[in-house]
Coordinates of C-alpha atoms in Angstrom, one line a residue:
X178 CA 0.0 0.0 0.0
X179 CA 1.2 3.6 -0.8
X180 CA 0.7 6.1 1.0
X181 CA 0.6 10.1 -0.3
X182 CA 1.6 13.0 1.7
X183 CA -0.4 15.9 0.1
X184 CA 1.7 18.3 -1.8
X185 CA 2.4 21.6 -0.1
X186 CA 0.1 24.2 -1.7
X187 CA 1.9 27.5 -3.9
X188 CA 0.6 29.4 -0.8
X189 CA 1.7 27.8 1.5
X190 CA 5.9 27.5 0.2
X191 CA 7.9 29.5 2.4
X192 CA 9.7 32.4 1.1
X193 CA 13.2 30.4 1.3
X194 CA 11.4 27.6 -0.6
X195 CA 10.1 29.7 -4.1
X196 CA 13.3 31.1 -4.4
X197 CA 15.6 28.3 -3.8
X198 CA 17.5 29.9 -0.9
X199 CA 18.5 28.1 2.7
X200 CA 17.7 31.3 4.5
X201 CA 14.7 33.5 5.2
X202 CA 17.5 36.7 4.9
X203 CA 18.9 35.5 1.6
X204 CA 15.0 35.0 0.3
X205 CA 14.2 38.3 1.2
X206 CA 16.7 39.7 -0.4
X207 CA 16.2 37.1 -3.4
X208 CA 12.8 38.7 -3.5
X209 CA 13.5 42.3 -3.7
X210 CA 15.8 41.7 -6.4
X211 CA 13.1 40.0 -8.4
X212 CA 10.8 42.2 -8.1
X213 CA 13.6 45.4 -9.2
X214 CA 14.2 42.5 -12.3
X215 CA 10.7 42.6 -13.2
X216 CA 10.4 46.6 -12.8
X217 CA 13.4 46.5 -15.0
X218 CA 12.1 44.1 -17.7
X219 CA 8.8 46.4 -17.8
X220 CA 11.0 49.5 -18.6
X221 CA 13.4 47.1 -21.0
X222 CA 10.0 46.1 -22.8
X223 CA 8.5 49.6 -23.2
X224 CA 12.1 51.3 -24.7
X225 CA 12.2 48.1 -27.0
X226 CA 8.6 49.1 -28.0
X227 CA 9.5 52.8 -28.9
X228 CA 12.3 51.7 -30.5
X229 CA 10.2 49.4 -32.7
X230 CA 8.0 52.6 -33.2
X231 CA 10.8 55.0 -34.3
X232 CA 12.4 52.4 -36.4
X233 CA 9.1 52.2 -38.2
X234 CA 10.0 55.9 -39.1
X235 CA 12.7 56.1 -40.6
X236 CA 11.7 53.2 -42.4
X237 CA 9.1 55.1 -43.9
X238 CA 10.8 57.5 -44.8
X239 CA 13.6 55.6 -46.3
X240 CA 10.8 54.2 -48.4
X241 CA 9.1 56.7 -48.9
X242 CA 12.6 59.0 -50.6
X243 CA 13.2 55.6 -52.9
X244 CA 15.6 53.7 -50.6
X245 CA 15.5 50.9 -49.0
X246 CA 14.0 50.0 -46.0
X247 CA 17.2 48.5 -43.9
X248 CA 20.3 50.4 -44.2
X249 CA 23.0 47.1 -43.6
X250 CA 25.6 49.7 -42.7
X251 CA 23.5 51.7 -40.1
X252 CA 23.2 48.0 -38.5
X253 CA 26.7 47.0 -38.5
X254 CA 27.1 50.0 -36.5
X255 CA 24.1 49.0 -34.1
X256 CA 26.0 45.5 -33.5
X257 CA 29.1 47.0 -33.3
X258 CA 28.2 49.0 -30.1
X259 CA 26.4 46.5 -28.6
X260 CA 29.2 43.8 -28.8
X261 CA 31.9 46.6 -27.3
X262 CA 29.3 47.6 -24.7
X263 CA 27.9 44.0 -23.7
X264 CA 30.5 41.5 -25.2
X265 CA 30.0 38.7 -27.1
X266 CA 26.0 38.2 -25.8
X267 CA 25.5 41.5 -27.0
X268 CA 25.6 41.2 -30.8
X269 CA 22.8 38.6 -30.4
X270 CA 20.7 40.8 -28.6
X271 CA 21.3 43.6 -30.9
X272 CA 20.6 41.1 -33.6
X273 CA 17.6 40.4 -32.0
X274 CA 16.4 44.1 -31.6
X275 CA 17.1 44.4 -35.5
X276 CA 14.8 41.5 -36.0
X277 CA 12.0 43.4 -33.9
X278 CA 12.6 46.9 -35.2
X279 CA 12.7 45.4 -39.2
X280 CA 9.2 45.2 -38.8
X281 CA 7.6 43.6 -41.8
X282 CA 8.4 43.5 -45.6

């Protein structure tokens, strides 16, 4: 015969156990930093959104004057930065941002 102990409810996990830490102090602190990370990522999401937004202008208007709607240059630049700024990492997340602010054919 087997016998179940009930699973501790979401609620019910102490702050030590949902962040993975062995103290009540280090989860605290685990916790506060999350919460900055997430305050962060809202910011990080609304500039990438503007971004996408002004890109979408001067694509325009590239278009619009009879060029072309990515200027490969003015993106080597943009990876360029990134990678001396952030490393290695950073010329796939400017890659990535490219890929967002290209918008659609």
């Amino acid at each position: 015969m087997t016998s179940t102990v009930p699973a501790k409810s979401t609620a019910a996990k102490t702050t030590a156990e949902k962040t993975g830490a062995r103290t009540e102090e280090a989860a605290v602190l685990i916790d506060d930093a999350r919460a900055r990370i997430d305050t962060l990522d809202d910011r990080i999401i609304g500039l990438v959104q503007e971004r996408m937004a002004v890109s979408a202008v001067i694509q325009e208007a590239r278009i619009t004057s009879g060029g072309r709607r990515i200027s490969l240059s003015r993106e080597m630049e943009i990876l360029a930065s990134y990678r001396d700024a952030l490393g290695r990492p950073g010329t796939s997340l400017a890659m990535t941002l490219l890929e967002l602010c290209r918008g659609r054919a």
